[in-house]
XYZ file of C-alpha atoms in Angstrom:
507
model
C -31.505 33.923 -35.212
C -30.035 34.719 -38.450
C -26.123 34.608 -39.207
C -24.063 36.160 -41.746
C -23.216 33.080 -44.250
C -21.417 32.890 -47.238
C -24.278 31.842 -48.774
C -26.430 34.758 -47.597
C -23.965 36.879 -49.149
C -24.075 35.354 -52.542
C -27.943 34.963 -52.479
C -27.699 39.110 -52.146
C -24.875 39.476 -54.788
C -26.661 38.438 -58.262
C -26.064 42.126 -59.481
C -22.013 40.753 -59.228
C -23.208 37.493 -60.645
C -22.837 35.866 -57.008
C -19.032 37.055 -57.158
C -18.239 38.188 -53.273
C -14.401 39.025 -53.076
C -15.207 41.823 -55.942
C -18.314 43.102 -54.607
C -18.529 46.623 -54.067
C -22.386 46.925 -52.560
C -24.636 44.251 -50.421
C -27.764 44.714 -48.657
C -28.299 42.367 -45.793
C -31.373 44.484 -44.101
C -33.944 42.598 -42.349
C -32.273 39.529 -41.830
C -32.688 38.993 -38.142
C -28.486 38.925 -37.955
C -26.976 39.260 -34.433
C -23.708 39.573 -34.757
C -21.414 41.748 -37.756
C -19.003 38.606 -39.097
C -16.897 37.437 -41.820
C -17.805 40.495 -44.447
C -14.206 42.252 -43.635
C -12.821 38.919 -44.597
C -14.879 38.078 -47.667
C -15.684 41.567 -48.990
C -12.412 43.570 -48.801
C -13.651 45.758 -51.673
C -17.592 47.297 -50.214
C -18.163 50.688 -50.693
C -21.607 50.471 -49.601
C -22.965 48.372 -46.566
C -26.450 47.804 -45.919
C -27.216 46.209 -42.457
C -30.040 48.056 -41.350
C -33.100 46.435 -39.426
C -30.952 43.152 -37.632
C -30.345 42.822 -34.028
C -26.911 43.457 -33.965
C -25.456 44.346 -30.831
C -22.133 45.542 -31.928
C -19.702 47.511 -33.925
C -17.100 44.760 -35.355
C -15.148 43.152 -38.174
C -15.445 46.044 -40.209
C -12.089 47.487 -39.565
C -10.571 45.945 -42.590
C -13.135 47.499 -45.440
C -10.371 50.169 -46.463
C -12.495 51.270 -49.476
C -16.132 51.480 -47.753
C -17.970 54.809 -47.992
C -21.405 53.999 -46.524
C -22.101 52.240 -43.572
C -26.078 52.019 -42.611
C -26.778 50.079 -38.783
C -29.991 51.314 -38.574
C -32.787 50.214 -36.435
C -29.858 47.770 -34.433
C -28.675 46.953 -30.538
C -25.905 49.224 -30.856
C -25.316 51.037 -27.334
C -21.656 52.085 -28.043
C -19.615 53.775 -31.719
C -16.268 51.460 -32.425
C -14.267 49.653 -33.931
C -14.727 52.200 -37.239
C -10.592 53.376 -37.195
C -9.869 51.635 -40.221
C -12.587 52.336 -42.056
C -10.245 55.015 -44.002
C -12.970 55.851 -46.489
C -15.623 56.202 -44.996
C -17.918 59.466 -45.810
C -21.837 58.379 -44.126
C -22.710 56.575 -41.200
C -26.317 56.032 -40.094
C -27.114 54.969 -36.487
C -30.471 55.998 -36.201
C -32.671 54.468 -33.948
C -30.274 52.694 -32.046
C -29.326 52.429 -28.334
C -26.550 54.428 -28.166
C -26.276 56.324 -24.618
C -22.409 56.926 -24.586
C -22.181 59.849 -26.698
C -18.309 60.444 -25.884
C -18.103 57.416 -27.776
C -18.469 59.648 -30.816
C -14.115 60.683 -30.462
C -13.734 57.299 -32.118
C -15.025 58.608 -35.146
C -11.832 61.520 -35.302
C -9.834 59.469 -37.309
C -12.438 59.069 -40.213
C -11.455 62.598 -41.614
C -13.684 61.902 -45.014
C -17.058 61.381 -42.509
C -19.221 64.170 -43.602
C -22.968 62.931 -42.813
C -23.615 61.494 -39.396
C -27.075 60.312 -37.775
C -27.930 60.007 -34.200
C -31.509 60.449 -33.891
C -33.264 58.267 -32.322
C -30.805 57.284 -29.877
C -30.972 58.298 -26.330
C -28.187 60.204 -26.175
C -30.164 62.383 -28.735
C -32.087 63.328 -26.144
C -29.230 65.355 -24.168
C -28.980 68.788 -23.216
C -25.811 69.982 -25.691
C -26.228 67.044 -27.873
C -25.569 68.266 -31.111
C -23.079 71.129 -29.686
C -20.931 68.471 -28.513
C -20.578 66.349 -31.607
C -20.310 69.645 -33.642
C -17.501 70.393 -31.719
C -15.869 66.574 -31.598
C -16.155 66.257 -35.390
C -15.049 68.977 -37.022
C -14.863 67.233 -40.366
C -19.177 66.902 -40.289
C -20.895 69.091 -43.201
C -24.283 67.566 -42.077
C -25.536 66.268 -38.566
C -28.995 64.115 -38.839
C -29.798 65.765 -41.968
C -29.097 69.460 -41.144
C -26.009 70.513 -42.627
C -23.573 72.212 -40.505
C -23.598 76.296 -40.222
C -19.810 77.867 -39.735
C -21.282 79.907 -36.861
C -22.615 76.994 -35.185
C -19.133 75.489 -34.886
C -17.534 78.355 -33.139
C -20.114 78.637 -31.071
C -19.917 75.067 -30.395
C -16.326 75.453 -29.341
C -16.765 77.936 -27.672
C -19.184 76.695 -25.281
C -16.993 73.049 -25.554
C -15.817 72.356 -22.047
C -19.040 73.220 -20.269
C -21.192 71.074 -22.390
C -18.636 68.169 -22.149
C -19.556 68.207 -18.151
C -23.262 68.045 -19.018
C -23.042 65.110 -21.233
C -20.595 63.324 -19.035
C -22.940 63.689 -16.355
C -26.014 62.672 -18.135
C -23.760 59.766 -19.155
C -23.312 58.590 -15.890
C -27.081 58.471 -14.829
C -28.485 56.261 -18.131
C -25.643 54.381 -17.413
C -27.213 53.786 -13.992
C -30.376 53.444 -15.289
C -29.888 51.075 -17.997
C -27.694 48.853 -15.444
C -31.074 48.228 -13.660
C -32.680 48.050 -17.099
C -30.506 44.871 -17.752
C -30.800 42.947 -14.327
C -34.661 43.605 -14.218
C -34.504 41.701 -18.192
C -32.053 39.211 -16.776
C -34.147 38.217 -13.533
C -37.595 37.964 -15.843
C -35.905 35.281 -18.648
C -34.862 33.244 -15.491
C -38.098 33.613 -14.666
C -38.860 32.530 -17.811
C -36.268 29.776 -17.994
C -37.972 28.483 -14.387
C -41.113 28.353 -15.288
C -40.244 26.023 -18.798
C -38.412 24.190 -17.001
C -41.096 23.289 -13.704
C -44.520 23.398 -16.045
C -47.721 24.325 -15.277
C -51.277 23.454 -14.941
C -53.809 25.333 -15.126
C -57.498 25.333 -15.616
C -59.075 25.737 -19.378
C -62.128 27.394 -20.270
C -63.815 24.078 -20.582
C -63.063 23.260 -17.021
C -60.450 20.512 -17.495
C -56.557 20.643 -16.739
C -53.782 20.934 -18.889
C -50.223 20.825 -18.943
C -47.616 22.495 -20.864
C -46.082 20.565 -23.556
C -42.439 21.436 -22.484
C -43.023 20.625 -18.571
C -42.045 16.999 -17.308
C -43.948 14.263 -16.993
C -46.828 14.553 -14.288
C -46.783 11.716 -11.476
C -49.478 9.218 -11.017
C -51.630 11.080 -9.260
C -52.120 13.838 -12.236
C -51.574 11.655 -14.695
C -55.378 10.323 -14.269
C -56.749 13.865 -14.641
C -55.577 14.188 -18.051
C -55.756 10.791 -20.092
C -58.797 11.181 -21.610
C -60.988 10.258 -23.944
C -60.256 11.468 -27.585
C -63.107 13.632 -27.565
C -62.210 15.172 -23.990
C -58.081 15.165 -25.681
C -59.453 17.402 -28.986
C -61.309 19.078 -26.224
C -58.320 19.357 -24.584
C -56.105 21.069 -27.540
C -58.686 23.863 -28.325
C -58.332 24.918 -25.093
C -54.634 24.882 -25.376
C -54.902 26.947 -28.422
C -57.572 29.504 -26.731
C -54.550 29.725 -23.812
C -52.114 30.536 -26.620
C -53.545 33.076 -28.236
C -54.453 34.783 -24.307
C -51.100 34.087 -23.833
C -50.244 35.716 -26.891
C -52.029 38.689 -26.389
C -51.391 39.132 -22.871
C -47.942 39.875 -24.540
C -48.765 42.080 -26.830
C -50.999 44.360 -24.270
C -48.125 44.119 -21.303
C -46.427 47.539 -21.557
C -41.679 47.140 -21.750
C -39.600 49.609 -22.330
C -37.613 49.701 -25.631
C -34.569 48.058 -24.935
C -32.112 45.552 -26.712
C -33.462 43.211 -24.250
C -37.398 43.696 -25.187
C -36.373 43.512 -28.711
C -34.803 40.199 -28.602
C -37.868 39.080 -26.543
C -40.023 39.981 -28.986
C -37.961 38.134 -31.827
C -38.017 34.930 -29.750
C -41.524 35.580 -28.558
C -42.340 35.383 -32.433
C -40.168 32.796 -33.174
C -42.223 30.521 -30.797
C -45.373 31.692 -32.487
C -44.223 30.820 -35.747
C -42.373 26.852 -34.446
C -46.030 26.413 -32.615
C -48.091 27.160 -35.826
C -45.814 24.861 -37.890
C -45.974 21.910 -35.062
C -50.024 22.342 -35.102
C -50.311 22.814 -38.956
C -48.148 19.454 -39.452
C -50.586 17.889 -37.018
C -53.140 19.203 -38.677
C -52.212 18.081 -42.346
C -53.570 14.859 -43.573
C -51.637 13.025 -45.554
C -52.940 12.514 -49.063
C -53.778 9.315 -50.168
C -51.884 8.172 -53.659
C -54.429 8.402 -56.608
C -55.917 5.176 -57.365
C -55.802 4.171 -61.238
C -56.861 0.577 -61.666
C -59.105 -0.586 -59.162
C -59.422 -3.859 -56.862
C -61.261 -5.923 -60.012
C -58.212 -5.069 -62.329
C -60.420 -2.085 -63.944
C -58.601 1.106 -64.920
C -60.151 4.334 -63.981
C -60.032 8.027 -66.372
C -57.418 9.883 -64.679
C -56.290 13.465 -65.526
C -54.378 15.127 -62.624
C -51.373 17.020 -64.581
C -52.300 20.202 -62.617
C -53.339 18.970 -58.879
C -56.910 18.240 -60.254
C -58.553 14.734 -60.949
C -61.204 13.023 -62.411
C -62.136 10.744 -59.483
C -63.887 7.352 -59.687
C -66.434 7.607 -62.732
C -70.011 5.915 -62.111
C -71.327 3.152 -64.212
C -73.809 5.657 -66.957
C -71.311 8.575 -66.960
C -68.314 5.855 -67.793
C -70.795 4.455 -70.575
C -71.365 7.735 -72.017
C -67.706 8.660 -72.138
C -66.524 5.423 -73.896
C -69.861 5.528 -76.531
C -68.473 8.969 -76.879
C -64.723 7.198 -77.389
C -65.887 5.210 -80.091
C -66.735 7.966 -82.592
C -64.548 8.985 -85.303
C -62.803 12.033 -82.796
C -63.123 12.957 -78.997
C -61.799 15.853 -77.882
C -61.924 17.465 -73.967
C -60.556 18.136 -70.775
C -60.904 14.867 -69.000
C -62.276 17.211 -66.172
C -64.250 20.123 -65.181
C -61.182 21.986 -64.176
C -59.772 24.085 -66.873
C -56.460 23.483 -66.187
C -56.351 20.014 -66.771
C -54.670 18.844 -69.868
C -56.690 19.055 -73.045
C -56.299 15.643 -75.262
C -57.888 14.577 -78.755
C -58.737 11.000 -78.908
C -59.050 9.575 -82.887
C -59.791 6.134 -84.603
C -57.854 5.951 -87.698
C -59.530 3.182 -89.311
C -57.033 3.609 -92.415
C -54.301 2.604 -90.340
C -56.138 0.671 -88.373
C -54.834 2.380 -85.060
C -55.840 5.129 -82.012
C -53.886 7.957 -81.619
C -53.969 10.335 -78.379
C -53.138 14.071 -79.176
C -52.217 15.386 -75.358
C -51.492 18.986 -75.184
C -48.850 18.849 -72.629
C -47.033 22.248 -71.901
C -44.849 23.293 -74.822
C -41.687 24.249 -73.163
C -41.939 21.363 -70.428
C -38.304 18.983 -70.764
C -39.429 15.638 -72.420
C -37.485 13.643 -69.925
C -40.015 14.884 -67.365
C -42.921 12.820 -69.616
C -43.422 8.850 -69.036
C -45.735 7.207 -71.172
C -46.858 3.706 -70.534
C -49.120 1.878 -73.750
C -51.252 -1.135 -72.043
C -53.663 -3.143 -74.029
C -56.709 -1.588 -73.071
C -55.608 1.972 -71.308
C -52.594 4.439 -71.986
C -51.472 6.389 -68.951
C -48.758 9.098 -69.479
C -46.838 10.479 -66.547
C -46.309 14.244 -66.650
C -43.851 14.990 -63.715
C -44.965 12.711 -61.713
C -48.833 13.010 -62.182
C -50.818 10.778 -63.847
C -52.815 11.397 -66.907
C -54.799 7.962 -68.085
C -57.153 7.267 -70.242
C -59.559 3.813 -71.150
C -59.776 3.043 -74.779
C -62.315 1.989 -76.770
C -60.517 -1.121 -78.398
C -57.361 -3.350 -77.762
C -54.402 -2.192 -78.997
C -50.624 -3.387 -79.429
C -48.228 -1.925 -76.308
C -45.227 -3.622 -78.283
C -46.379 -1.712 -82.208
C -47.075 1.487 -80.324
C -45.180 4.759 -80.298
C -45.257 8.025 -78.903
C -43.514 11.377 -79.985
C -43.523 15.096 -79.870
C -44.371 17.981 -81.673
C -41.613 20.751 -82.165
C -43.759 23.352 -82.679
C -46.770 23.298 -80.225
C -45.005 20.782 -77.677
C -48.067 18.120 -77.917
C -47.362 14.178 -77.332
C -48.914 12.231 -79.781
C -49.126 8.669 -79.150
C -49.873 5.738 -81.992
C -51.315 2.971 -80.870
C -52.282 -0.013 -83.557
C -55.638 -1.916 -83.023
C -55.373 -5.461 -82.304
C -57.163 -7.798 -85.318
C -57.152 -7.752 -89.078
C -55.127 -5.220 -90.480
C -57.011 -3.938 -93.636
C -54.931 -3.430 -96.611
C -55.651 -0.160 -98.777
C -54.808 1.115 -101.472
C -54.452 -1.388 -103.900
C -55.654 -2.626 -107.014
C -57.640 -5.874 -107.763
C -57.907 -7.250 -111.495
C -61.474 -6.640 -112.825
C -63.523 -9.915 -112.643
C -64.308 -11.653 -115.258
C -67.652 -13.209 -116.366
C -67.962 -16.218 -117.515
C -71.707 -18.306 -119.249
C -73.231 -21.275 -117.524
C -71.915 -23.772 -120.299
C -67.951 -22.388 -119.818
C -68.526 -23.238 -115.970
C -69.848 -26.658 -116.710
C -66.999 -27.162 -119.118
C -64.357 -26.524 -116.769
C -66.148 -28.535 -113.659
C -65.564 -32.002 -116.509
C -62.602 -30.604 -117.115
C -61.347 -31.005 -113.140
C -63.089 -34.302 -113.272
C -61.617 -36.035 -115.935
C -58.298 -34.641 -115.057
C -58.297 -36.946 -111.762
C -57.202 -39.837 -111.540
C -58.561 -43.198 -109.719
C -56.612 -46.279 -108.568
C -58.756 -49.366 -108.274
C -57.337 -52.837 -107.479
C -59.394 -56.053 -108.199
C -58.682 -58.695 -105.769
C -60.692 -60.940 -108.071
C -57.959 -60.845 -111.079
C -54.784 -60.805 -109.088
C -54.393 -62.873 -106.077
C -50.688 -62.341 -106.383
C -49.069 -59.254 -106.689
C -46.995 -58.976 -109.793
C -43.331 -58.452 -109.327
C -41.967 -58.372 -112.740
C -44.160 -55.523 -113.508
C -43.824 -53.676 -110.414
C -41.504 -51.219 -112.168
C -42.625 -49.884 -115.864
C -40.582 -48.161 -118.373
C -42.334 -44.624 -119.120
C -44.539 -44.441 -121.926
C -44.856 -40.945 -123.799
C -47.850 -40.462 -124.748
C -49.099 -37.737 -127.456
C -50.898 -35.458 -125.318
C -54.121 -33.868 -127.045
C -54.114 -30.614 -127.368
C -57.814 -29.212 -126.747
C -58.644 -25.731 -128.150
C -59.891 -23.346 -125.274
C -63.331 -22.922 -124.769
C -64.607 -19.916 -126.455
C -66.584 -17.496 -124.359
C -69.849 -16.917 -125.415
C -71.010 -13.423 -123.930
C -74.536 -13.952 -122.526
C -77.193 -12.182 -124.056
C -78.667 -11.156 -120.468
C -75.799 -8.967 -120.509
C -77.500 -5.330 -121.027
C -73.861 -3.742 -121.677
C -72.745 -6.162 -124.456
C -72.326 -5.277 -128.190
C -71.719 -7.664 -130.704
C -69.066 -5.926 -133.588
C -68.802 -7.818 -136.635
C -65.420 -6.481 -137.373
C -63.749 -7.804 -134.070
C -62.231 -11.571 -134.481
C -63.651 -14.061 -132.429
C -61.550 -15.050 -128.944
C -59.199 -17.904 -129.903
């Protein structure tokens, strides 16, 4: 059953940006509330209350709303008008379809000398002889009685004919006062009925031909207890005919005739309360818990993933994976990662000029960046967008540590750098031209290199005994010869040479 919180009141106040002590209108219609609370201590300044559609049962707390002009309790438990004295400004106040049988109840309303709209219908004391001659004549301050505005003439005739019609209605007050006396034992005797039978359990026989018990009865005794553990084939067995009880339960409800009460009104509520706790209980049985998505498998391999947006890839077979990664290894791969077009689109590129792969994933443009997790491993990238995984196998090994990922300002896509692990190739730069050189300069150079090494030979022959004296020399300078460079000689193979006359010859 539903109760009139503080927080109900602000979830039905955004038009006063959730601000209750100022709020001058609030709709709380269809809210299953039982009992009026709390809103004359809250919401001093309503001028317009909407309760209308609730179960409520009766006419309180309201006493205090100095400044409220419309009051709608439509469609409630009402049996009785009160408690509406202090309601100073009040101007409309709509009771119809309620259960109001005390229509001398109305005199409460003198006081409220601003009340011009009133309406009853609906009610049972509607259904009086003198009904609307009798609050004519109560009220004198009505313009308009259940939407038919009040004639002069049909006030003084109303007064006129006052004290007779007062007997009538006290006299058909007395009897539905009888009547709905028996009314409320006849409900009270059927929910201990009720109460009884939740309390004792029963079994009965199913369509398939085997027993069951109610879930809230006790526990059976021996005896019983072998009739009903079963196999699990006889148990499902078992549970569909539970559910084909339910629903003749259910109907049986549905089809019994009641009379329109405050009691059969709460017994429907509850009735459909139970509905609604027995479908959850069944659907929660129901539900199968879904197993976590796997992304690398039992051998250490790592699986295409895409499941941003519920959907998946699954586990790839062996020729489909072999297309996609000879596919991978082209200059650019673009797709969906899925047959689902609301999967995550994604470009995949080998920059061979930078030597690196870089993932263009077209994640949502105005989704936070602290919901994104991206995670660079040497032979897959798997980015994490809230909480579902998008991974993806690439075609070469790459450097977690070099890699790095950002985001586009403009259409929201994360692009993630990965360098290639290997030689990095250098561009972009210039080498010295080559130059050519004969046979003879080549053999020239070769001597060159060979007499410029040196040799140490000892001969054991000449010097038995090292020589001490001389183990230290004094430097010699020698003159060193100069020798001119080689000059070269352009071969004549050469189909581009040219020999000018006028050029000196290379020194």
């Amino acid at each position: 059953m539903g109760r009139i919180t503080e927080d109900l009141i602000r979830r039905n106040a955004e038009h006063n940006d959730c601000v209750i002590f100022s709020l001058e209108e609030l709709s709380l219609h269809q809210q299953e509330i039982e009992r009026l609370e709390h809103i004359d201590k809250w919401c001093r300044d309503l001028k317009i209350l909407y309760l209308q559609n609730n179960l409520i049962g009766k006419i309180e707390n309201v006493s205090k709303l100095k400044k409220l002009e419309y009051l709608n309790l439509a469609l409630n438990n009402i049996e009785k008008i009160e408690n509406l004295e202090g309601c100073e400004g009040l101007t409309k106040l709509d009771l119809t379809v309620n259960f109001i049988g005390e229509l001398s109840s109305v005199k409460t309303l003198q006081g409220n000398i601003h009340l011009k709209e009133l309406f009853l219908m609906g009610n049972p004391c509607a259904d009086f002889d003198g009904y609307r001659q009798f609050v004519v004549a109560t009220l004198q301050q009505l313009k308009w009685l259940d939407g038919k505005e009040i004639e002069r003439s049909e006030r003084i005739q109303a007064l006129q004919n006052f004290p007779v019609v007062e007997q009538q209605i006290r006299e058909q007050e007395k009897a539905y006062c009888l009547k709905r006396a028996k009314d409320k034992e006849e409900a009270q005797r059927k929910l201990k009925e009720e109460e009884s039978k939740g309390e004792t359990g029963r079994i009965h026989t199913g369509s398939d031909g085997h027993r069951h018990v109610d879930i809230s009865a006790p526990l059976p005794s021996s005896e019983e207890s072998k009739d009903y553990i079963q196999a699990p084939e006889i148990q499902e067995r078992q549970c569909k005919g539970k559910e084909l009880d339910d629903r003749e339960d259910d109907l049986e409800f549905w089809n019994k005739p009641c009379l329109y009460t405050p009691e059969s009104r709460l017994e429907t509520l509850r009735h459909m309360e139970k509905q609604r706790r027995d479908q959850e209980r069944l659907s929660e049985k129901k539900k199968k818990v879904k197993p976590p998505r796997m992304l690398v498998t039992e051998d250490g391999r790592a699986l295409n993933v895409n499941e941003p947006n519920q959907e998946c890839w699954g586990t790839w077979s062996s020729p489909c994976r072999a297309a996609f990664i000879t596919q991978l290894r082209g200059p650019v791969t673009t797709g969906k990662a899925g047959a689902d077009s609301r999967e995550l689109d994604f470009t995949l590129k080998d920059d061979e000029k930078r030597n690196q792969i870089v993932l263009d994933l077209a994640v949502y443009r105005y989704m936070d960046t602290s919901l994104i997790d991206v995670d660079v491993q040497p032979t897959y990238v798997r980015v994490m967008v809230k909480g579902k995984p998008f991974q993806l196998v690439l075609p070469a090994e790459v450097k977690p540590d070099s890699s790095f990922a950002k985001r586009s300002q403009t259409t929201g896509h994360l692009v993630v750098c990965m360098p290639k692990v290997g030689e990095v190739i250098i561009g972009c730069q210039r080498t010295s031209k080559p130059v050519k050189s004969t046979p003879d300069s080549s053999r020239e150079q070769t001597s060159k290199r060979s007499q410029q090494m040196e040799k140490l030979e000892v001969d054991p022959s000449k010097r038995s005994i090292p020589d001490v004296a001389n183990i230290v020399q004094e430097k010699t300078y020698m003159p060193r010869r100069v020798r001119p460079e080689p000059k070269i000689i352009p071969s004549e193979e050469d189909p581009g040479f040219e020999d000018n006359p006028e050029v000196p010859p290379l020194i």
